[in-house]
Coordinates of C-alpha atoms in Angstrom, one line a residue:
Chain A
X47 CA -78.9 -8.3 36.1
X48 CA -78.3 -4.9 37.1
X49 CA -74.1 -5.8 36.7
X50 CA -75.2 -6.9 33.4
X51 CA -76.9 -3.4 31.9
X52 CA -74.0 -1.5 33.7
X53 CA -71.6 -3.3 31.2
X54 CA -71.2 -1.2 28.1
X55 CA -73.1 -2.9 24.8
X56 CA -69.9 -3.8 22.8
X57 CA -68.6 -5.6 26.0
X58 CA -71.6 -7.2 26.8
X59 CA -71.4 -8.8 23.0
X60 CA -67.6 -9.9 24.0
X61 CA -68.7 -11.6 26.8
X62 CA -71.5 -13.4 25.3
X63 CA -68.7 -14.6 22.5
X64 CA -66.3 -15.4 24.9
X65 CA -68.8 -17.4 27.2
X66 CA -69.8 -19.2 23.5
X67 CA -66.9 -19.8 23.0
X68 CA -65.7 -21.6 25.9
X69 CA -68.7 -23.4 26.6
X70 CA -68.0 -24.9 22.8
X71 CA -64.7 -25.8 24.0
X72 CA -64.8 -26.8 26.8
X73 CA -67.5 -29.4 25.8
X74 CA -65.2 -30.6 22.4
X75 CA -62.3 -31.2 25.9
X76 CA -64.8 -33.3 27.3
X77 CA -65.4 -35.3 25.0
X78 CA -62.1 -35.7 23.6
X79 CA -61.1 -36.9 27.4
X80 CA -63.9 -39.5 27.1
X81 CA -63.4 -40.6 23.6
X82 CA -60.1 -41.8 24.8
X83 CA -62.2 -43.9 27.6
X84 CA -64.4 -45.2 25.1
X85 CA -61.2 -46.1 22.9
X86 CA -60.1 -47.9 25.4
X87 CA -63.8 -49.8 26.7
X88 CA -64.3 -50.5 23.3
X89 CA -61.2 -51.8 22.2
X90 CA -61.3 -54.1 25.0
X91 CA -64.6 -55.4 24.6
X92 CA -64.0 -56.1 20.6
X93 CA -60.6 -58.3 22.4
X94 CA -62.9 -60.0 24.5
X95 CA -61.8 -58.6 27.8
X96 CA -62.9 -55.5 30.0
X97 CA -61.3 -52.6 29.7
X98 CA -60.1 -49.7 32.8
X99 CA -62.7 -50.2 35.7
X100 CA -60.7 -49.5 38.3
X101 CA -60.5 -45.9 38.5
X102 CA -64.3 -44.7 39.5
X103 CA -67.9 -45.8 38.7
X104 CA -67.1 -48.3 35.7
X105 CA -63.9 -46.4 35.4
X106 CA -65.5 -43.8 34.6
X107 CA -62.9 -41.5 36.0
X108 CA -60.5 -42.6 33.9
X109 CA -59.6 -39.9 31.8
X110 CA -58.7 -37.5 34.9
X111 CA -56.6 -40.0 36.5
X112 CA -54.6 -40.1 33.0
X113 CA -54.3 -36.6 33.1
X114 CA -53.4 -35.8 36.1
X115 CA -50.6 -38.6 35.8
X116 CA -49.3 -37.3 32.2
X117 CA -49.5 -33.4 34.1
X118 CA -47.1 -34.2 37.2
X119 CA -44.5 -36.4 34.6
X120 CA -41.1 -34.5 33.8
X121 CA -40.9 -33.0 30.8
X122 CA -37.6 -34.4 28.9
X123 CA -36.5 -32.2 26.8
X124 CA -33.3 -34.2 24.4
X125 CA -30.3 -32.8 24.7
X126 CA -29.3 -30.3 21.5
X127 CA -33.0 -30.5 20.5
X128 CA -34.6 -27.2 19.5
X129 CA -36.1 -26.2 22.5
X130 CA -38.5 -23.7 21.5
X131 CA -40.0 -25.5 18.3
X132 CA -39.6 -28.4 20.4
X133 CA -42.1 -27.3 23.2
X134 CA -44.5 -25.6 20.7
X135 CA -45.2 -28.3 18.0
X136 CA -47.8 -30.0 20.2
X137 CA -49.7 -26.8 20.7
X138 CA -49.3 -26.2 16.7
X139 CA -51.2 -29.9 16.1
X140 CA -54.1 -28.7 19.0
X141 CA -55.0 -25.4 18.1
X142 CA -56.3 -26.2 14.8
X143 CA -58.4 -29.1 15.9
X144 CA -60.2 -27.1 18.4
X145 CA -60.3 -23.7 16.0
X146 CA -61.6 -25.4 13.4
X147 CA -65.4 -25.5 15.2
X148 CA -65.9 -22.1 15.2
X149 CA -67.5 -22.4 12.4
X150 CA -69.1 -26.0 12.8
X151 CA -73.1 -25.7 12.6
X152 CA -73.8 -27.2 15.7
X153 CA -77.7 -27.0 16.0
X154 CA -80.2 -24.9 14.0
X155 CA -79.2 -21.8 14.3
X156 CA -76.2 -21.4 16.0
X157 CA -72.9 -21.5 14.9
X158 CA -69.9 -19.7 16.6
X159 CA -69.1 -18.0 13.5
X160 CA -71.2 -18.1 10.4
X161 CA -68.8 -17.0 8.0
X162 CA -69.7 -17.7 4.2
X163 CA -66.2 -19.2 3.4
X164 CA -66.5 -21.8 6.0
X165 CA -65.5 -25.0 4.2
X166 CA -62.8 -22.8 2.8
X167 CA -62.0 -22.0 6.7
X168 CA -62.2 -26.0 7.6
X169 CA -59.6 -26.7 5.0
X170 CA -57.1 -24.1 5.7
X171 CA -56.9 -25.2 9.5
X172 CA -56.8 -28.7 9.0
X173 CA -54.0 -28.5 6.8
X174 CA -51.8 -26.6 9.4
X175 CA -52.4 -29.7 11.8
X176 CA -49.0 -31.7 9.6
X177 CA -46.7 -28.5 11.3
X178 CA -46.6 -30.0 14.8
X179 CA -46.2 -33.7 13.3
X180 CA -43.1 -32.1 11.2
X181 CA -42.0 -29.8 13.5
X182 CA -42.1 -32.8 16.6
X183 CA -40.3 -34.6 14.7
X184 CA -37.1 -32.3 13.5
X185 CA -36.9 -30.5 16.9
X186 CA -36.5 -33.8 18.8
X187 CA -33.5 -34.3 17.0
X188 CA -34.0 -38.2 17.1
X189 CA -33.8 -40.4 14.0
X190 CA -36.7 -42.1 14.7
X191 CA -38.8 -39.2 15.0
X192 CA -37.9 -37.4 12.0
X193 CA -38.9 -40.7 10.1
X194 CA -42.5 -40.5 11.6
X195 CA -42.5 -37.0 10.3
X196 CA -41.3 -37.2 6.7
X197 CA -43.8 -39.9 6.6
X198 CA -46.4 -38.1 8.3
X199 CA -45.7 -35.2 6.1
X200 CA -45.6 -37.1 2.7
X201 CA -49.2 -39.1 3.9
X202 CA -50.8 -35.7 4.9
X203 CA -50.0 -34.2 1.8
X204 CA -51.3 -37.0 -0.7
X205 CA -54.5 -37.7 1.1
X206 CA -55.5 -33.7 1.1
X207 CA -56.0 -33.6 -2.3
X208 CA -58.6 -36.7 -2.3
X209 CA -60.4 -34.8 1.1
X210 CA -60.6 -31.0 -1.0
X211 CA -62.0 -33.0 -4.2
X212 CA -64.5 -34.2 -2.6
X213 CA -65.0 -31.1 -0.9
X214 CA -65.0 -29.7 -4.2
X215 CA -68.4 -31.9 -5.0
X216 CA -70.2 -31.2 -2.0
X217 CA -69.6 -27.4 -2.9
X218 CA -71.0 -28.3 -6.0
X219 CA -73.8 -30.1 -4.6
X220 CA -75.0 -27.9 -2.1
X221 CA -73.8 -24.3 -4.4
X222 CA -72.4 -22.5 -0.8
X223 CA -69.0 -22.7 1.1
X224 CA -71.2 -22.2 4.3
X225 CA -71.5 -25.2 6.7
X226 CA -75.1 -24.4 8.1
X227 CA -75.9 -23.6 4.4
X228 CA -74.7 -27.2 2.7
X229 CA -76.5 -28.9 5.8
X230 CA -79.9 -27.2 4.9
X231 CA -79.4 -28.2 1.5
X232 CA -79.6 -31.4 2.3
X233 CA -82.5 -31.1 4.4
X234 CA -86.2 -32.8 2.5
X235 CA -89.2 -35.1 2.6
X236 CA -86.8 -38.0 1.8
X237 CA -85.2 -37.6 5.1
X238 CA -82.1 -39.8 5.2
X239 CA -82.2 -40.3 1.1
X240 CA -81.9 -36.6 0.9
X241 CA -78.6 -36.4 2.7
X242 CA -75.7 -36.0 0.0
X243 CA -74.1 -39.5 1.6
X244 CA -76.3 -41.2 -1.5
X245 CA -75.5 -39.2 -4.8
X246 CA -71.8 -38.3 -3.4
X247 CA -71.1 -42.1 -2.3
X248 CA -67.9 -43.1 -3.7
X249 CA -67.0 -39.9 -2.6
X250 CA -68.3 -39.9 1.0
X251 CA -65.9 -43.0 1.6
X252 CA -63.2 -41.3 0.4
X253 CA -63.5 -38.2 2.3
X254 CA -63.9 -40.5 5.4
X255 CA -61.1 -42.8 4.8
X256 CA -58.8 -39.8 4.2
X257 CA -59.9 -38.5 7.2
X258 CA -58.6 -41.5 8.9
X259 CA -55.3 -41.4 6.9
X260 CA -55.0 -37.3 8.2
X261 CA -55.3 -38.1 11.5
X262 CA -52.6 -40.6 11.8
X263 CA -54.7 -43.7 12.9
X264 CA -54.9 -47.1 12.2
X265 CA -54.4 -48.6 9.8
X266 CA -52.4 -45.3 8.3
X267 CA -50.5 -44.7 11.4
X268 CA -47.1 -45.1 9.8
X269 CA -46.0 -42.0 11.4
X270 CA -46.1 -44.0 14.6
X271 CA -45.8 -47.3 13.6
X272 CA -44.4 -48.7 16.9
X273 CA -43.4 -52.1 15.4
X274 CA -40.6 -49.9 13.0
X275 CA -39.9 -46.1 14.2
X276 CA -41.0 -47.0 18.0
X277 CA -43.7 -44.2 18.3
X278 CA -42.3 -42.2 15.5
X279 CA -42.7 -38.6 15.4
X280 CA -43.5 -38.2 19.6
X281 CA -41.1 -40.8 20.8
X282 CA -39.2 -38.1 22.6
X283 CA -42.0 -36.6 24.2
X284 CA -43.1 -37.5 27.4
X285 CA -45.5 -35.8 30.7
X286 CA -47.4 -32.6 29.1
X287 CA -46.2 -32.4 25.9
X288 CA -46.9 -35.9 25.5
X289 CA -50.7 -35.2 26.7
X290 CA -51.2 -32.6 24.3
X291 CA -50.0 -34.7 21.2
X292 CA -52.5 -37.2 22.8
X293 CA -55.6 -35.6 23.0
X294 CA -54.9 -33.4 19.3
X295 CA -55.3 -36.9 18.2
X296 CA -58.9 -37.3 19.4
X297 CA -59.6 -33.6 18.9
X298 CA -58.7 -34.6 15.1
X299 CA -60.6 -37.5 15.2
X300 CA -63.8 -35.8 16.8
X301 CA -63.5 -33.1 13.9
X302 CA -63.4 -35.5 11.1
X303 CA -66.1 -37.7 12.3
X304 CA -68.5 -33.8 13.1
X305 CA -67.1 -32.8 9.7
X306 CA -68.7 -36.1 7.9
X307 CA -71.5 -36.3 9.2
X308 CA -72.1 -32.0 8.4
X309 CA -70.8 -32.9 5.1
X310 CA -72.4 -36.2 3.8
X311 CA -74.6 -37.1 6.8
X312 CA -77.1 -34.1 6.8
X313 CA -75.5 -32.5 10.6
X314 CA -78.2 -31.8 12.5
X315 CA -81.2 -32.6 10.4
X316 CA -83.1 -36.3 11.3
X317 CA -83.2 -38.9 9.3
X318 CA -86.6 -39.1 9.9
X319 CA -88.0 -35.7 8.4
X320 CA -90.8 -36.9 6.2
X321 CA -91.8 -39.8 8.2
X322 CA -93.2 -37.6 11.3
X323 CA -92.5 -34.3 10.2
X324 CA -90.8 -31.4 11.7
X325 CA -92.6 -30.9 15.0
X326 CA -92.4 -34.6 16.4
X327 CA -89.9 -35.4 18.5
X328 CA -88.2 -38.0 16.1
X329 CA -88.1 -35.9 13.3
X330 CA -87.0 -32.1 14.8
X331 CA -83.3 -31.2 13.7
X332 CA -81.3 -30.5 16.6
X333 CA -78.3 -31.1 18.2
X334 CA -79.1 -34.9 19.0
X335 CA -78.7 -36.0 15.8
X336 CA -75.3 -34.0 15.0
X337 CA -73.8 -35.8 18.1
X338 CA -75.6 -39.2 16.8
X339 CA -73.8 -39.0 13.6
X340 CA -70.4 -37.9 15.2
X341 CA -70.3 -40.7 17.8
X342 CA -71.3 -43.4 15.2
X343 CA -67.9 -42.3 12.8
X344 CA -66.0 -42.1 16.1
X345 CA -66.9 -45.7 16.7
X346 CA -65.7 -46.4 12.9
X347 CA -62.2 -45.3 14.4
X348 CA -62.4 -47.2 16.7
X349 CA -63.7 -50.4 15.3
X350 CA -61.0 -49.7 12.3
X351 CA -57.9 -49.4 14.8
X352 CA -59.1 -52.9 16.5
X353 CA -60.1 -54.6 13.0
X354 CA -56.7 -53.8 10.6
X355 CA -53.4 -54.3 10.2
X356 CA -51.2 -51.4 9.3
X357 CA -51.0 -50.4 5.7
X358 CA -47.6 -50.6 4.2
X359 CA -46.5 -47.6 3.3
X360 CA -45.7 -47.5 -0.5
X361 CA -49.1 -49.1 -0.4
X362 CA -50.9 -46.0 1.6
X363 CA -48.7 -44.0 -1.0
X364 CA -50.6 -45.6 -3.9
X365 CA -54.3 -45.5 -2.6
X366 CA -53.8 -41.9 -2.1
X367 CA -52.1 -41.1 -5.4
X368 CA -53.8 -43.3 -7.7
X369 CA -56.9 -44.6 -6.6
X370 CA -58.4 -41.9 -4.7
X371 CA -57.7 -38.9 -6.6
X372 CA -58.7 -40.6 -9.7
X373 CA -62.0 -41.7 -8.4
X374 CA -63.3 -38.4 -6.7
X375 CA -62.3 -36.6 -10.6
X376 CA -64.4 -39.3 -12.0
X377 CA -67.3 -38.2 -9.8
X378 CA -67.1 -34.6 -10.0
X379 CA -67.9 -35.2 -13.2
X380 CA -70.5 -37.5 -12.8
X381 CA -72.3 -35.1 -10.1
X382 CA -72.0 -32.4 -12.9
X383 CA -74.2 -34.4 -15.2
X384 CA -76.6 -35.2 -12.3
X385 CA -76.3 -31.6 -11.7
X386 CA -77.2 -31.0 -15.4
X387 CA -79.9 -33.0 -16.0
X388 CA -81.3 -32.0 -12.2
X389 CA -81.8 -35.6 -10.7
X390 CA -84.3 -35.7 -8.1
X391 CA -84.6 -35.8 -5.4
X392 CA -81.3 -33.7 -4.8
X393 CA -80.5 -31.4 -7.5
X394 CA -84.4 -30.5 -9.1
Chain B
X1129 CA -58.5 -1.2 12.8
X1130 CA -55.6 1.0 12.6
X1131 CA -53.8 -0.4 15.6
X1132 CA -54.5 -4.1 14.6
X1133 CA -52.8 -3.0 10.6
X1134 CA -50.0 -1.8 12.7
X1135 CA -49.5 -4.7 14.9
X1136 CA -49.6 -7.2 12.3
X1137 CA -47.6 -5.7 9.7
X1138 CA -44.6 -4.8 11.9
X1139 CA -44.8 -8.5 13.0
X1140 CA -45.2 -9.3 8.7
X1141 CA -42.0 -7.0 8.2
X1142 CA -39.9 -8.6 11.5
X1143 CA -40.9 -12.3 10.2
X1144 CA -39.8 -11.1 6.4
X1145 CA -36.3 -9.8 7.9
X1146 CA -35.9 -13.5 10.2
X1147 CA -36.5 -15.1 6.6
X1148 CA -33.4 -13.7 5.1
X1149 CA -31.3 -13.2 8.8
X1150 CA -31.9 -16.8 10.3
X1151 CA -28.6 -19.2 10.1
X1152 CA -31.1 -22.0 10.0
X1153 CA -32.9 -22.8 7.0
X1154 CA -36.1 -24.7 8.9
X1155 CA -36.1 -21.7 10.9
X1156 CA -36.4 -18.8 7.6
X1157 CA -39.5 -21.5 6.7
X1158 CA -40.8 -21.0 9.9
X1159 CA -40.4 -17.2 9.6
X1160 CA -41.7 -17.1 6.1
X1161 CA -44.9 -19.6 7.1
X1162 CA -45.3 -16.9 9.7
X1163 CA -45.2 -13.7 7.1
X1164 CA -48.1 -15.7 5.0
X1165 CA -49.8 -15.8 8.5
X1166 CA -50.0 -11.8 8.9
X1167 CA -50.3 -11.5 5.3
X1168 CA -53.4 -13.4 5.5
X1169 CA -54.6 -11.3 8.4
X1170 CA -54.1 -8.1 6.6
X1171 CA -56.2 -9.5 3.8
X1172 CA -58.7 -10.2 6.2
X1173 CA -58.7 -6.5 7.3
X1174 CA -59.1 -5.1 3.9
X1175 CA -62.6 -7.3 3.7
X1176 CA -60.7 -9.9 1.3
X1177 CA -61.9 -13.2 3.0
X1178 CA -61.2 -15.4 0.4
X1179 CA -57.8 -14.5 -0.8
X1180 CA -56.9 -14.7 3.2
X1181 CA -57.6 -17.9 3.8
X1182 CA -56.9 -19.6 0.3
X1183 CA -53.6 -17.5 1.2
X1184 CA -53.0 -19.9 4.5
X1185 CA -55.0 -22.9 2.5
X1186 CA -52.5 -22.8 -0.5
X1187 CA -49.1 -21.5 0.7
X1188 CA -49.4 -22.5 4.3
X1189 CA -50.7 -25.6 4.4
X1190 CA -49.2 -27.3 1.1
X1191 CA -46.3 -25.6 -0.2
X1192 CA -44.7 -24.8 2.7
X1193 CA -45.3 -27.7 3.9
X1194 CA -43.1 -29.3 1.1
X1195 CA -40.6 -26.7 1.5
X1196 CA -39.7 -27.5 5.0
X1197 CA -40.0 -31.3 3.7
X1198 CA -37.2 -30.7 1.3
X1199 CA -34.9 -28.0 3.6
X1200 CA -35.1 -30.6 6.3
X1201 CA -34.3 -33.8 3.7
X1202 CA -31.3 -31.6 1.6
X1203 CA -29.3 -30.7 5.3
X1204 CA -28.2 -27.4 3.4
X1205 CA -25.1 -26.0 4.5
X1206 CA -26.0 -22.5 5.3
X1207 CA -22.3 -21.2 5.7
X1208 CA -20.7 -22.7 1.8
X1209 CA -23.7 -20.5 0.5
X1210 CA -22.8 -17.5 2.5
X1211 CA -19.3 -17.9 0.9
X1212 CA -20.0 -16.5 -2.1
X1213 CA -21.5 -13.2 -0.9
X1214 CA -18.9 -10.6 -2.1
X1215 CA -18.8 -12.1 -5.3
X1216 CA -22.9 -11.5 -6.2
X1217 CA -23.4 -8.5 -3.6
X1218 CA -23.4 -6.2 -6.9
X1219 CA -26.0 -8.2 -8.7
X1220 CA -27.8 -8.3 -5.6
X1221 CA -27.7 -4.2 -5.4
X1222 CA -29.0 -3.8 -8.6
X1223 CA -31.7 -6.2 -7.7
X1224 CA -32.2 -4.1 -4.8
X1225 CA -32.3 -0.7 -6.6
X1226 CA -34.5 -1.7 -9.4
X1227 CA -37.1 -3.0 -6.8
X1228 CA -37.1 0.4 -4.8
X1229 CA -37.7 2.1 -7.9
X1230 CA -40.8 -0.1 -8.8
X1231 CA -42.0 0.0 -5.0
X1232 CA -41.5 4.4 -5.3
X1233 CA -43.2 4.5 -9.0
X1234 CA -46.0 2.3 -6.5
X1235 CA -46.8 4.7 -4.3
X1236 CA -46.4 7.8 -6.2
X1237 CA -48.9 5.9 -9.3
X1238 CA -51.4 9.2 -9.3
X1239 CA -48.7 11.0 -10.4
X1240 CA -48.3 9.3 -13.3
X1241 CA -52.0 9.6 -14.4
X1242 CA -53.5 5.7 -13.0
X1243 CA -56.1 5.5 -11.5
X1244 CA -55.1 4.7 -8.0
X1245 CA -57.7 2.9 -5.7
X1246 CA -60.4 5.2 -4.3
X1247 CA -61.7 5.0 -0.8
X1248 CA -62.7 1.3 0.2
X1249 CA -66.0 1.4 1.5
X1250 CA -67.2 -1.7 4.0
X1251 CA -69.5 -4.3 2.5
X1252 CA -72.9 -5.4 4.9
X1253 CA -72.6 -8.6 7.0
X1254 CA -74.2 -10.7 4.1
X1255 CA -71.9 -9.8 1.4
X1256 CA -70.3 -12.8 0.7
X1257 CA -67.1 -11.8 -0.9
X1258 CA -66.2 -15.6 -2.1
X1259 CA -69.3 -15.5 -4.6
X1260 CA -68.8 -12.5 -6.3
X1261 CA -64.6 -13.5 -6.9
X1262 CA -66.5 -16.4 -8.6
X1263 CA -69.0 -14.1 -10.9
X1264 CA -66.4 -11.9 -12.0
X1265 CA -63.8 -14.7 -12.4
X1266 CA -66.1 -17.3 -15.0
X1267 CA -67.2 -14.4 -16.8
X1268 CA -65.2 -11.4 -17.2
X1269 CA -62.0 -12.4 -16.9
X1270 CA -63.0 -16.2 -18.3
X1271 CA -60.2 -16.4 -20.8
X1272 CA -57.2 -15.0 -18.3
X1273 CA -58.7 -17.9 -15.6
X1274 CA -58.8 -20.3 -18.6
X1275 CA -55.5 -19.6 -20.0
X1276 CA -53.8 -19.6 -16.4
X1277 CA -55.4 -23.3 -15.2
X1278 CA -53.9 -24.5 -18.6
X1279 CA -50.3 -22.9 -17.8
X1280 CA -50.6 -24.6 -14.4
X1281 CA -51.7 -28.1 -16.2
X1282 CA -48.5 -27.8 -18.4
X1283 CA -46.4 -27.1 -15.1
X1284 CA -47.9 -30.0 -13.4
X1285 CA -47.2 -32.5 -16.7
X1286 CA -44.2 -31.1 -17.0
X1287 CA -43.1 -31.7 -13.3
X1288 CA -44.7 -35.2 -13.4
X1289 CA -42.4 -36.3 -16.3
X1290 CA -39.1 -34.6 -15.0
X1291 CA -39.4 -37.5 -12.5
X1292 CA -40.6 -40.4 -14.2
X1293 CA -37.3 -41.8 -14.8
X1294 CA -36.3 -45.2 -13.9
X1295 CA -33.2 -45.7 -12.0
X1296 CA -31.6 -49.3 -12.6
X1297 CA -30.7 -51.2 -9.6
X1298 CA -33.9 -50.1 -7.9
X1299 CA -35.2 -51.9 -5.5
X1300 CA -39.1 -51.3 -5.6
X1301 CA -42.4 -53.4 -5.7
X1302 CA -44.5 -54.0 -9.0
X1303 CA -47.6 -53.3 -7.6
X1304 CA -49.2 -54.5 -10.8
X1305 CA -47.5 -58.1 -10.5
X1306 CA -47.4 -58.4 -6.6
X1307 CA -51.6 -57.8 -7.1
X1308 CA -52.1 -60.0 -10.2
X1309 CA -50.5 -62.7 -8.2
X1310 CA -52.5 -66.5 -8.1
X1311 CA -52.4 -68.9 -5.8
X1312 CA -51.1 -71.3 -8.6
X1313 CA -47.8 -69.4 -8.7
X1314 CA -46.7 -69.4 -5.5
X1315 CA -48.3 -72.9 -3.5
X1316 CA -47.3 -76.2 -5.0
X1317 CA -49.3 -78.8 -3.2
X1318 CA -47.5 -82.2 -3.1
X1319 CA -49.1 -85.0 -3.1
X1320 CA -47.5 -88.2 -1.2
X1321 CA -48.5 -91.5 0.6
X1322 CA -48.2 -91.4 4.5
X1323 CA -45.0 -93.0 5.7
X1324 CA -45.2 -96.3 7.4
X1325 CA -45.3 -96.1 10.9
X1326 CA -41.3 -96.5 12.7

């Protein structure tokens, strides 16, 4: 203690931020290394077989073996590819993922950094994630990649547009660009009925679908597509580099799912608020319940990637384009009027 | 403060120059996504929170984006544009001469009797910079706001029906017919009697 008070005040706050910081991050690392275990567990079990179970209790230790396998690879670089953009683009598609929960609400009361532009914040740094699919994909100098990243590109781009409208509504809904703001707004007797997943529907589906479609997976991983472009934009990638693309993946995938559920699925609050109230254990807010909702849209992924085929693409092209956009303008307006004429139990 | 201005403008003014000096053209969108950056960040500095990141939000992540899209698609040839250099160098003085005379009449405006921008004074933590943009945006200047989301309708219409063309001899899917496709049309069920056994 006495180490601590010897450290000047402004240091001390550093520190704190800094140790904030990487605790958050570490913790998001974690569990992006065991979401591709569970991936992989419950894949197999939805094929009817096991899954790794070699490698540790119940293959628990899966995920390090991985890494340490992907870490002592050679990194190939192809010859006349651009070596600097080549070596960078998979730190451009991680950063973002992992910057984006700084300002994530992760229980009451504590976010990294409560800034009032948040959503604003989410946005921005989700659409930087397309530069290391792009960038992959013309420094590799490979035909194959630099179809996975026009595609990628093109996909990203159209499916945006659907995720800010509907952002646009929940702004509208909740009347703040702050995270831990449109959380507590959804926050009431009705518990679960409060949440903005009910008057926003056809619009929580959309943002969640698009989600799926921005982060490349099945069934909108075109820019992969094995069966056509091999592994698209990352087929020349291999040891670290590879890893990195990897885990931005799940990073991505673990941000959309946190990102729904703060959005449309209350964040922290429980479902149960009115039923037992806010002292009981079943019906406190707190960081259970965030991690509830986030694990049950991560096992959407998942179920998704083992239940459909891959979308063509002119087809992906379409929903983006002309079903989605359309609908989420159709409902901006109809949450204006509910707006309006303040229908309870959300907007009176 | 000071020292972080300084750092990130001479890092905005060395990505501006790589724009114009790179032989590449993905590499002067590289530069240029990396001017918006420090752009952004000098925004930031100045308090403006909103315009910094719908800076990054809007040029960054979607127009740029579609740049370095199209410069990777089109393959320019950096070197039969160079070509011409002599022959628009003088156009490209005057340019140059009428925009240091704009960027001088700038920074000498209290000279010329405007009212320059006094001393910025820093807003408390709970200022939230994004709401009041709003206020004075749907009420002061309502009609400007109006008037330019109309302009950028009329772009976007316009853009929209430059391309609607149809090319003959293309090779594309009807979505409406391929969806309003029955079973009827396609699967003819024949009915016959079984052969006689050999």
């Amino acid at each position: 203690m006495a180490i601590w008070e010897s450290i000047p005040e402004q240091f001390q706050m550093v520190l704190i931020i800094l140790a904030q910081v990487l605790a958050v991050t570490i913790v998001v690392t974690l569990c992006v290394a065991y979401l591709t275990l569970a991936e992989r567990k419950v894949i197999g079990y939805i094929q009817n077989r096991i899954g790794p179970n070699r490698v540790g209790p119940k293959g628990l230790l899966q995920p390090f073996a991985d890494v340490i396998k992907l870490l002592l690879k050679e990194v190939v670089v192809p010859s006349s590819a651009n070596r600097f953009l080549f070596v960078i683009a998979p730190l451009l598609s991680i950063t973002p993922a992992l910057a984006a929960w700084a300002v994530m609400p992760l229980f009451p009361g504590f976010t990294l950094a409560n800034i009032n532009a948040g959503l604003l914040y989410v946005l921005a740094l989700t659409s930087l994630g397309v530069y290391g699919v792009i960038l992959a994909g013309w420094a590799s100098n490979s035909k194959y990649a630099f179809l996975g990243a026009m595609r990628s590109a093109a996909q990203i781009v159209a499916y945006e547009i659907a995720m800010g409208f509907a952002l646009v509504a929940v702004v509208m809904a909740s009347g703040s660009l702050n995270l831990g703001e449109i959380v507590e707004a959804q926050a009431g007797g009705a518990g679960l009925l409060n949440w903005f997943w009910l008057p926003l529907f056809p619009l929580f589906v959309v943002y969640f679908i698009s989600g799926v479609a921005e982060t490349n997976r099945a069934p909108f991983d075109v820019a992969e597509g094995e069966s056509e472009i091999v592994a698209g934009f990352h087929v020349e990638y291999s040891g670290v580099t590879f890893a990195i693309f990897f885990l931005a993946e799940y990073a991505n995938m673990i941000l959309i799912s946190a990102l729904t559920a703060v959005f449309f699925l209350g964040g922290w609050l429980s479902p149960f608020q009115g039923l037992f109230g806010e002292d009981s254990v079943l019906g406190a807010p707190g960081l259970f319940w965030f991690a509830l909702k986030t694990a049950f849209f991560l096992f959407c992924f998942l179920w998704f990637r083992a239940t459909f085929p891959r979308y063509r693409y002119d087809q992906i092209m379409r929903l983006g384009w002309k079903i989605f956009i359309p609908v989420t303008i159709v409902w901006i307006f109809v949450l204006g009027a509910m707006i309006a004429f303040q229908v309870p139990p959300w907007f009176a | 403060m000071e020292i972080l201005f300084y750092v990130f403008a001479t890092v905005l003014v060395g990505a501006a120059i790589g724009v114009i000096t790179a032989r590449n053209p993905v590499h002067s969108v590289l530069y240029l996504v990396l001017a918006f950056f420090n752009s952004a960040v000098l925004w930031l500095l100045l308090e403006a929170e909103f315009l910094a990141i719908v800076l990054v939000l809007v040029y960054v992540g979607a127009v740029m984006v579609l740049f370095l899209f199209v410069v990777m698609m089109l393959d320019v040839n950096v070197e039969s544009v160079k070509s011409g250099f002599t022959r628009y160098a003088p156009v490209g003085v005057l340019v140059m001469v009428i925009i240091a005379v704009e960027l001088a009449q700038v920074i000498w405006v209290r000279h010329m009797g405007l009212r320059g921008v006094g001393e910025l004074t820093p807003m408390p933590a709970d200022y939230n910079n994004t709401r009041e943009l709003g206020l004075l945006l749907y009420t002061e200047y309502f009609y400007a706001f109006e008037l330019a989301a109309v302009i950028l309708l009329v772009a976007i219409v316009a853009a929209i029906s430059l391309t609607m063309r149809r090319r003959p001899g293309l090779k594309a899917q009807d979505i409406a017919r391929q969806v309003g496709v029955r079973r009827e049309d396609r699967v003819k069920l024949v009915k016959m009697d079984a052969e006689e056994r050999q």
